[in-house]
XYZ file of C-alpha atoms in Angstrom:
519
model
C 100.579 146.451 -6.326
C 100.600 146.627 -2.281
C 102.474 149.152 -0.626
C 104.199 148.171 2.618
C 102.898 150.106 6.066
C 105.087 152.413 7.209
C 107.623 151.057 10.112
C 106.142 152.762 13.621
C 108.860 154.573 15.070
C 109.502 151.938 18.090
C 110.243 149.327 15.429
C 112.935 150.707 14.070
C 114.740 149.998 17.518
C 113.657 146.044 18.073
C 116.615 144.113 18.873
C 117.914 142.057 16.200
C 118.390 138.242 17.338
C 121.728 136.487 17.065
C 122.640 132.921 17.039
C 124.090 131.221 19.974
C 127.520 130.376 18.269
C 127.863 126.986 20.420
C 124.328 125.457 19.774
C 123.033 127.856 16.548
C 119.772 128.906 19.103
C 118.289 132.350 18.291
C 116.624 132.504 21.945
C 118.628 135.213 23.349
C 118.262 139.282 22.363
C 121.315 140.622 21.179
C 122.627 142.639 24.216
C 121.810 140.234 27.165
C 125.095 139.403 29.187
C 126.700 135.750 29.247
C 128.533 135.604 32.452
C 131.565 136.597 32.322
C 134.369 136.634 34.820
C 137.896 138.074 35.379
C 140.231 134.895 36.836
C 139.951 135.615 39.884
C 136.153 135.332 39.500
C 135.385 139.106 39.646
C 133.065 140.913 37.478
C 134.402 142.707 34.623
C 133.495 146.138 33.232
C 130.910 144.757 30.063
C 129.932 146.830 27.390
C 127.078 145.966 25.107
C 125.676 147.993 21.652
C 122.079 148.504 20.790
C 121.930 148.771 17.050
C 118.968 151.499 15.431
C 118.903 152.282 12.043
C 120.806 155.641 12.659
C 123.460 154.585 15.021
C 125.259 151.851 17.361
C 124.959 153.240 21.530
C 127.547 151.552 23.127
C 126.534 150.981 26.926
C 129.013 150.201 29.628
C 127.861 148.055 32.552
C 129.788 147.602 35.558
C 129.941 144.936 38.569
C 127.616 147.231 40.990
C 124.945 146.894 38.182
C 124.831 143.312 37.928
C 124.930 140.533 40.000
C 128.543 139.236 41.260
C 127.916 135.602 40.210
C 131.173 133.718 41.444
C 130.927 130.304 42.235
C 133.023 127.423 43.684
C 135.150 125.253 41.204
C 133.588 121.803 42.706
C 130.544 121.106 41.422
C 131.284 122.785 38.261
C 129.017 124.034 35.690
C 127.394 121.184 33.858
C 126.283 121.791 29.849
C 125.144 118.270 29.515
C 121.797 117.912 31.021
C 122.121 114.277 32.651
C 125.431 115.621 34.104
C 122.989 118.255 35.638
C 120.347 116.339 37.052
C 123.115 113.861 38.493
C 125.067 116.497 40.351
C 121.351 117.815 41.612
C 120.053 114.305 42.367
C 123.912 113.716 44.229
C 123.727 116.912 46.425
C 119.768 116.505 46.855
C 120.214 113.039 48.211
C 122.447 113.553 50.720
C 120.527 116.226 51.847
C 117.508 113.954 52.047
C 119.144 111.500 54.055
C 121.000 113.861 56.475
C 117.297 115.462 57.418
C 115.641 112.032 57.617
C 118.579 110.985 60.153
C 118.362 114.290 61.791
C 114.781 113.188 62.208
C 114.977 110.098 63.563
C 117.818 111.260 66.149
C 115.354 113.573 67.307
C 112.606 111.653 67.491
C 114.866 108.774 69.472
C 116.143 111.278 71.416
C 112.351 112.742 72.339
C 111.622 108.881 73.601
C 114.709 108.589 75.487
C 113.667 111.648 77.577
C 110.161 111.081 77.989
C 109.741 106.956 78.204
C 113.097 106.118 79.511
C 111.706 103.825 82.735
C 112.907 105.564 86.339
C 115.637 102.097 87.433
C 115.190 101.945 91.055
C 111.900 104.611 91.463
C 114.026 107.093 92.824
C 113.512 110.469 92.582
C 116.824 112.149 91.183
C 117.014 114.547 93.961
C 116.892 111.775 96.388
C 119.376 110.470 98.848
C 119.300 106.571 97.143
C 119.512 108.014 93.826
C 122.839 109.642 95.439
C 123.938 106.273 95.507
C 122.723 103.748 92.473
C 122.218 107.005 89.590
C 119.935 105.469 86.712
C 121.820 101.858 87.150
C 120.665 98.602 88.085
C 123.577 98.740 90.324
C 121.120 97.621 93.584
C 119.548 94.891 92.081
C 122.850 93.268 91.794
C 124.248 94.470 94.880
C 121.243 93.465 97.057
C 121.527 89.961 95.254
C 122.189 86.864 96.895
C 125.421 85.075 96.262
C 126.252 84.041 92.904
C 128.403 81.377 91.589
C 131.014 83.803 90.156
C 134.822 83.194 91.115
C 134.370 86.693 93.119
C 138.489 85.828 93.935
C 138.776 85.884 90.527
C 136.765 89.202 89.439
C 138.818 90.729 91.832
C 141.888 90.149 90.153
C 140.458 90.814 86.724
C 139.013 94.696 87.920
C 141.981 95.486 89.445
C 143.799 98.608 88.299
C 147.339 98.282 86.908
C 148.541 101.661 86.414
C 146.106 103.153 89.505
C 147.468 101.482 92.619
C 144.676 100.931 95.014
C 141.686 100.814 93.162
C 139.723 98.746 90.670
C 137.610 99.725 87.636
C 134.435 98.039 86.104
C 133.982 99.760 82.476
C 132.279 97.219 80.506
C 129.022 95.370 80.553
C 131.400 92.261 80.297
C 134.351 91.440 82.356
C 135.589 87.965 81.762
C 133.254 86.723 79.534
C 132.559 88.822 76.406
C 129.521 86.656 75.050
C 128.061 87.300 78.251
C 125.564 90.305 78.857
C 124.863 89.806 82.518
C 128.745 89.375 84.110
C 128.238 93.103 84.907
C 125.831 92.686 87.460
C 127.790 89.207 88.839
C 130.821 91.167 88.985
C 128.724 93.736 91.544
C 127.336 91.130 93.509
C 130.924 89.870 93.981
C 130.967 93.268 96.598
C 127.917 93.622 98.391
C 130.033 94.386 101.639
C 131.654 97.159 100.302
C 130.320 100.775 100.987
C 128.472 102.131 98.878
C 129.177 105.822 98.299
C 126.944 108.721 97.533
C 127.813 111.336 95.447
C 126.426 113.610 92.746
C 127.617 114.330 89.205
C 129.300 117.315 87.562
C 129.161 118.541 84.387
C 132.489 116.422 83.121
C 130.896 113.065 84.552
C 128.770 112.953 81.093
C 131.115 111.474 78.373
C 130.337 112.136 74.724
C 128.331 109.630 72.973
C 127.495 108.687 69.517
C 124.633 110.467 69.249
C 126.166 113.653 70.692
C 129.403 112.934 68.361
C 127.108 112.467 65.589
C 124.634 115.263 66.433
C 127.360 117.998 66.646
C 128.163 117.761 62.883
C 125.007 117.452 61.768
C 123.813 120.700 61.946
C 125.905 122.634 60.440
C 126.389 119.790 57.520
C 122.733 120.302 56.965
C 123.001 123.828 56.288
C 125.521 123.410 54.143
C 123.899 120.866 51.865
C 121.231 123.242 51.913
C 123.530 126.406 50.926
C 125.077 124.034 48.208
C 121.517 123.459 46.842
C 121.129 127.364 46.397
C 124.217 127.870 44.781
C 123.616 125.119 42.140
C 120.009 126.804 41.797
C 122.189 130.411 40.834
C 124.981 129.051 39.083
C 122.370 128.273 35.931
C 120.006 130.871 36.700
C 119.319 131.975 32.884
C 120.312 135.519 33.080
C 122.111 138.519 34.805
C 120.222 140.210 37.548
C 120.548 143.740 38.807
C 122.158 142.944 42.443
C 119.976 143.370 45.341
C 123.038 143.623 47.883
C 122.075 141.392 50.948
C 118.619 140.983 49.303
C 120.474 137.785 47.246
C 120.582 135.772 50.821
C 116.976 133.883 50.898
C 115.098 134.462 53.849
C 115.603 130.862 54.870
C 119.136 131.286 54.624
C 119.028 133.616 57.171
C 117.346 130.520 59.828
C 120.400 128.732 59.182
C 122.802 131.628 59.831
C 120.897 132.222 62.874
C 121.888 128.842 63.767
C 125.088 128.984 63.509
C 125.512 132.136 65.061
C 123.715 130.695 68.316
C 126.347 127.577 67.823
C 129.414 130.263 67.805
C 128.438 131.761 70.541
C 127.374 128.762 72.666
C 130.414 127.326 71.846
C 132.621 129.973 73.091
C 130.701 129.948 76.313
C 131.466 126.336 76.599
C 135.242 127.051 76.482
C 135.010 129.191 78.494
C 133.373 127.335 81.397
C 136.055 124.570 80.385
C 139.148 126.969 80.774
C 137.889 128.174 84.185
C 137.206 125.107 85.852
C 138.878 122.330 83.361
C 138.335 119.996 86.532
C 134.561 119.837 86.246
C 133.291 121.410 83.155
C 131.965 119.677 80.521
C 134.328 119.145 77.251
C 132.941 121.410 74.356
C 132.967 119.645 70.821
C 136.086 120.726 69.024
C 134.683 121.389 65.439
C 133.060 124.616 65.990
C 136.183 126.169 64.141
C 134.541 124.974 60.998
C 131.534 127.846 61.455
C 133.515 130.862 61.095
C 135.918 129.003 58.430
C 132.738 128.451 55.973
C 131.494 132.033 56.512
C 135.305 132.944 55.461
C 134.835 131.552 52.382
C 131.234 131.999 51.535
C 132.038 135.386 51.328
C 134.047 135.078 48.213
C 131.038 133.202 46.327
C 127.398 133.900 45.064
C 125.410 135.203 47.157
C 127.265 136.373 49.948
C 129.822 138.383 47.872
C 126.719 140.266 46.732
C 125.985 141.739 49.595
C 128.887 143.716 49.610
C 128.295 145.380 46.382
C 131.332 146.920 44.817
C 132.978 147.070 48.491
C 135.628 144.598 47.437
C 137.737 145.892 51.064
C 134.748 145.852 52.879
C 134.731 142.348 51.821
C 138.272 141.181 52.051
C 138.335 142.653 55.852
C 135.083 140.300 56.863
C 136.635 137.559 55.315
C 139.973 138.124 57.502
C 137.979 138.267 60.673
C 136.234 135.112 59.809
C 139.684 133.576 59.254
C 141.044 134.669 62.504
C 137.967 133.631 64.628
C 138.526 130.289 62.834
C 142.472 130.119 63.598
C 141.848 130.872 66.929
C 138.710 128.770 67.598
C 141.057 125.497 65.741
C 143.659 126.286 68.728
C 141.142 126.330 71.046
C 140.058 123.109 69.966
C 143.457 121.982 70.460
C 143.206 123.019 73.780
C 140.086 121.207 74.486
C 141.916 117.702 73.210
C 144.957 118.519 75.461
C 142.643 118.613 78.262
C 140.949 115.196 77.650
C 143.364 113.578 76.069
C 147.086 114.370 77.132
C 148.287 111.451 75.976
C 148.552 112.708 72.404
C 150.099 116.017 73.363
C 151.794 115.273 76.933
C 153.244 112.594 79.331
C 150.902 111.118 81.474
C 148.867 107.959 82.212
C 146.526 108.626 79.456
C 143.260 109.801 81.382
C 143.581 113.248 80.555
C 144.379 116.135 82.433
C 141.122 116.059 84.266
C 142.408 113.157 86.694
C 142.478 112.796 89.660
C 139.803 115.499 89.574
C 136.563 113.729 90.002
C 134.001 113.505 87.838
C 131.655 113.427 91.243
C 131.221 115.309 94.435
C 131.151 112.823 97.081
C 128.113 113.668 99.422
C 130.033 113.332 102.611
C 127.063 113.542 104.863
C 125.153 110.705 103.355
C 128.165 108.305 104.034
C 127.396 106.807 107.146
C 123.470 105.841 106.559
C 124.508 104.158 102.951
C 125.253 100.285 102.647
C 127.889 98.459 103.839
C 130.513 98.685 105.569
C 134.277 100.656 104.951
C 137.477 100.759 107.133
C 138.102 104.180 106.446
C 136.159 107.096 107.463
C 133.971 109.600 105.568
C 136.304 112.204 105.679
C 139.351 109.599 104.567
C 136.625 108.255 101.370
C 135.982 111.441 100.122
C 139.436 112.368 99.939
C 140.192 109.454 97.617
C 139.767 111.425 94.390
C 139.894 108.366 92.478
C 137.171 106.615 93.365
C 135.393 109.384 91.830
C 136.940 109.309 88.298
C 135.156 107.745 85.318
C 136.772 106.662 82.606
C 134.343 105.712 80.278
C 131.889 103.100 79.636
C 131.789 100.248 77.183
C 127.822 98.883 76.505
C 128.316 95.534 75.222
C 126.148 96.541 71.849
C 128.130 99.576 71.604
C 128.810 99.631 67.779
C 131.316 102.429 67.330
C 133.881 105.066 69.354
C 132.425 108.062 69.379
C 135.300 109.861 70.638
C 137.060 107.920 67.463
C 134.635 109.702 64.989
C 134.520 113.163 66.220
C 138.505 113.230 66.422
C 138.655 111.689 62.471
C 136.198 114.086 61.713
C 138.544 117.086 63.259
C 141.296 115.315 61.761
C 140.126 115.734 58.166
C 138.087 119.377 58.399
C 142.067 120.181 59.158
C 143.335 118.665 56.432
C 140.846 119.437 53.724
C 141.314 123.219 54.896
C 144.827 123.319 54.910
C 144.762 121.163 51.317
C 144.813 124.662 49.302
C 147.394 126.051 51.125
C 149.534 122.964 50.769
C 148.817 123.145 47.260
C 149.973 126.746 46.939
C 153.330 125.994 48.756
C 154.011 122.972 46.358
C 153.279 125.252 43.467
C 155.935 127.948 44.958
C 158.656 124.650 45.073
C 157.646 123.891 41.247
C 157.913 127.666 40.191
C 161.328 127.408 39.069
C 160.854 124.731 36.450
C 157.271 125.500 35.249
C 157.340 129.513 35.226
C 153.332 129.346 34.166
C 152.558 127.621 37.038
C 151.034 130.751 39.487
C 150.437 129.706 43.276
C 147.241 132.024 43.520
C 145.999 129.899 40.495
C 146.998 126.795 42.344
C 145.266 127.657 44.879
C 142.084 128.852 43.418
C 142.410 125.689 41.864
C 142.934 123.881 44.942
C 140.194 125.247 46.599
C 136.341 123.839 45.845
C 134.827 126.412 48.518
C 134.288 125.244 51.743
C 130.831 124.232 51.132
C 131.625 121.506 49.369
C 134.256 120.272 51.397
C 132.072 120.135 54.265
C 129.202 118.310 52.161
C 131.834 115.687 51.602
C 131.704 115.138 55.083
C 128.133 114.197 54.939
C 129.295 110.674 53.604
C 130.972 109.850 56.498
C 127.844 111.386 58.100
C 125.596 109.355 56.274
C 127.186 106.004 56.966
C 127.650 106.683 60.605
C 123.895 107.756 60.478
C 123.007 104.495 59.839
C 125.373 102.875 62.819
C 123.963 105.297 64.792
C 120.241 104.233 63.919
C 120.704 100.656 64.707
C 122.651 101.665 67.975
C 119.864 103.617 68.991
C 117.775 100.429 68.444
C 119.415 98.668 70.396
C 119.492 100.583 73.315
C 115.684 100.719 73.341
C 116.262 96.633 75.272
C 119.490 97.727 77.021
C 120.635 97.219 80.370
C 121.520 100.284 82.723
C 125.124 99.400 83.419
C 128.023 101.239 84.515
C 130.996 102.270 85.389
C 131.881 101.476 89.158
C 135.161 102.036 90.831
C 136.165 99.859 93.829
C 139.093 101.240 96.974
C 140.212 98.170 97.978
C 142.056 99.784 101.107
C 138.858 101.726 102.160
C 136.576 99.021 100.570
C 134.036 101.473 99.109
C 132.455 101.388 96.225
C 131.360 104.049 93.580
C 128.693 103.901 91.026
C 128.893 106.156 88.198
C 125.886 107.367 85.957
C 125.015 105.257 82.935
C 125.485 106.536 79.636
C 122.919 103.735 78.564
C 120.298 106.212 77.300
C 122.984 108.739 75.913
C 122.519 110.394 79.568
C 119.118 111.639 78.236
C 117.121 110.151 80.316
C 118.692 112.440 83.354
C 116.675 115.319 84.641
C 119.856 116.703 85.601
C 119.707 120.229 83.322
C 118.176 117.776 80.264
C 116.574 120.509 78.422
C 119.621 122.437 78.668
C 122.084 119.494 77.442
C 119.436 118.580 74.679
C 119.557 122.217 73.092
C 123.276 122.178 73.379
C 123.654 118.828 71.913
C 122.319 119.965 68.884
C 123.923 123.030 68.670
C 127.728 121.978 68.404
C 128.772 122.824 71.661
């Protein structure tokens, strides 16, 4: 008969393994942690046993030892695999296509700046350029006579709420089938003075690739973050926490990013708030930065690097919160100042006008074209021959000004929607005593990550609007806007926004790298 070896004396402490009592799997040692959560997300105090022959150890384990692993409600933990794979396929698609977009924009944007032709030959510093900007304005003003009703075209560019002056600010005028009416509507006043003048910072209206650009940064980091919290949420097992060692290294690149944003944007503003007459008009979702740090601080991996410093925590978050409240009224701000029409009386141009968009070049007034009754000192005083007003390209496909304020419009509301959702559960108290506001509106609240990766839908299909616009402009025509004194009879050309104004040397690196940093 065999005898059995003696047990060596680490043997007698070998885990034991225990069934999985959902799916009956033995591929877990008894004493590994499951996550697990207070309801507000929190980790608890765990406490394990290791089982030897002569005795049971209980161990306790608390939250500084183990990873804080609180996620989002939206996306959800998934146990079914093809529910998996479609939530990662979902969130890894969109990111896809927001990068390829981002790609192309930049790449359009690159051949805007670099192969845009030079209308006219004129160097930008030069006194004609002072005159025609990057138009084709003196091809049709130096054209002979056409067989336009120039009585007519008169009476169709004349101003009905400005009294003295006319306004071209489409590539068609009375004919909207018709491309070329722009430049037969110019020709229509090739005895008007022409007047010089050079461009501020507020003469540059945005566009849809600036409208589209400013959201599209921050949208792809937070695809990106999204993707790294749906690689932690079914990570396979606790981790000892590493504190701010839980942030990737490539995370960091895209918090850089937005820190440069913050900041730029602020600067912005506050360029705008001295000199609202001439500064250019900051993009008024920056609020949305701080707001997502707010709240990415309450989720894995940000909350880790706090550690047990739940104050610590709670205090950042408030700060983010604040910047965010008052960045939002800022915005507001920035929106009463182009657009007073929503918020006070006026004519609707915003509160820039009659501030011109242009410095006449008083100076240069006498050797340009044409000929004026008034004199250069009675021109340049007529600040409303130096107001644009916006452009309309005949193939332009959508408002920018449109998107970006929809797209304020619903970071507002899908911010505010937990909030809401609290109050209503504070009304329903009374008759549903289980119902708790701060579950409400933990329930309410996905995380602002994926409220902003919503946004990339919209992104997504205006992506592919902007894409075809961008196309399009590649055969454009350099129009205009051009305003017309008919007392003085001179006659301003603005710049054309038919290359997204990148094909200006005016400061272009400097508007390029703001472009694409929301501000």
């Amino acid at each position: 008969m065999m005898t059995s070896k003696p047990k060596s004396p680490s043997s007698l402490f070998t885990m034991p393994r225990l069934a999985n009592l959902r799916t009956g799997s033995t591929d877990y040692e008894y004493g590994q942690l499951p996550y697990n959560h207070t309801p507000d997300g929190e980790r608890m105090l765990l406490s394990f046993t290791l089982y030897s022959p002569s005795k049971f150890v209980t161990t306790n384990v608390s939250s500084g030892d183990v990873a804080n692993c609180k996620f989002p409600s939206i996306p959800k933990k998934m146990d079914e695999r093809w529910k998996r794979n479609a939530t990662w396929g979902i969130i890894g698609t969109a990111f896809f296509l927001m990068v390829s977009f981002t790609g192309v924009a930049i790449a359009f944007t690159v051949v805007f700046a670099v192969k845009s032709p030079n209308v006219g030959g004129y160097r930008s510093d030069s006194p004609e350029y002072a005159l025609y900007k990057n138009t084709r304005f003196e091809e049709c003003y130096r054209a002979p006579g056409s067989t336009t009703n120039c009585t007519a075209m008169r009476v169709a560019l004349n101003s009905s709420t400005i009294t003295g002056f006319g306004y071209l600010r489409s590539s068609a005028v009375l004919n909207e089938n018709n491309s070329s009416e722009w430049c037969e509507a110019v020709s229509c006043f090739n005895d008007y003075k022409v007047i010089p003048s050079t461009p501020r910072d507020s003469a540059m209206w945005p566009t849809l690739l600036t409208s589209w650009a400013t959201c599209a940064g921050f949208l792809v980091g937070s695809l990106f973050q999204l993707l790294l919290q749906q690689k932690a949420l079914y990570s396979p097992r606790n981790k000892p926490c590493k504190g701010l060692g839980e942030v990737h290294w490539y995370s960091w690149l895209f918090i850089g990013y937005d820190l440069v944003s913050f900041i730029w944007w602020w600067v912005s503003f506050g360029k705008l708030a001295a000199a609202p007459e001439s500064a250019a008009t900051p993009f008024i979702v920056g609020w949305v930065i701080p707001w997502k740090y707010a709240g990415l601080f309450r989720y894995h991996p940000f909350s880790c690097a706090f550690g047990t410093n739940r104050r610590g925590k709670n205090v950042a978050r408030g700060i983010f919160y604040i910047l965010a409240v008052i960045q939002w009224i800022a915005s507001w701000y920035v929106i009463h100042i182009n657009l007073p029409s929503l918020t006070a009386p006026g004519p609707g141009w915003g509160l820039r006008a009659p501030d011109p968009s242009y410095d006449c070049v008083q100076s240069q007034i006498d050797a340009a074209p044409g000929a004026s009754t008034c004199s250069a000192t009675q021109i340049c005083s007529r600040n409303w021959l130096f107001v644009d007003f916006g452009f309309h390209l005949l193939y332009l496909n959508a408002n920018p000004l449109i998107a970006i304020g929809l797209i304020f419009l619903a970071l507002t509301l899908l911010a505010l929607s937990p909030l809401a959702m609290m109050i209503f559960a504070c009304f329903l108290r009374d008759k549903s005593p289980s119902l708790s506001p701060r579950s409400m509106l933990r329930w309410a609240d996905p995380g602002p990550i994926a409220i902003i990766s919503l946004l990339s839908v919209f992104e997504i299909i205006t992506g592919c609007i902007l894409v075809v616009d961008m196309v399009k402009r590649l055969n454009g025509t350099p129009d205009a806007t051009v305003a017309f004194d008919w007392e003085c009879q001179a006659i301003h050309v603005a710049l054309s926004p038919w290359r997204y104004y990148i094909d200006l040397d005016y400061e272009r690196g400097w508007r390029i790298a703001k472009l694409w940093f929301n501000s």
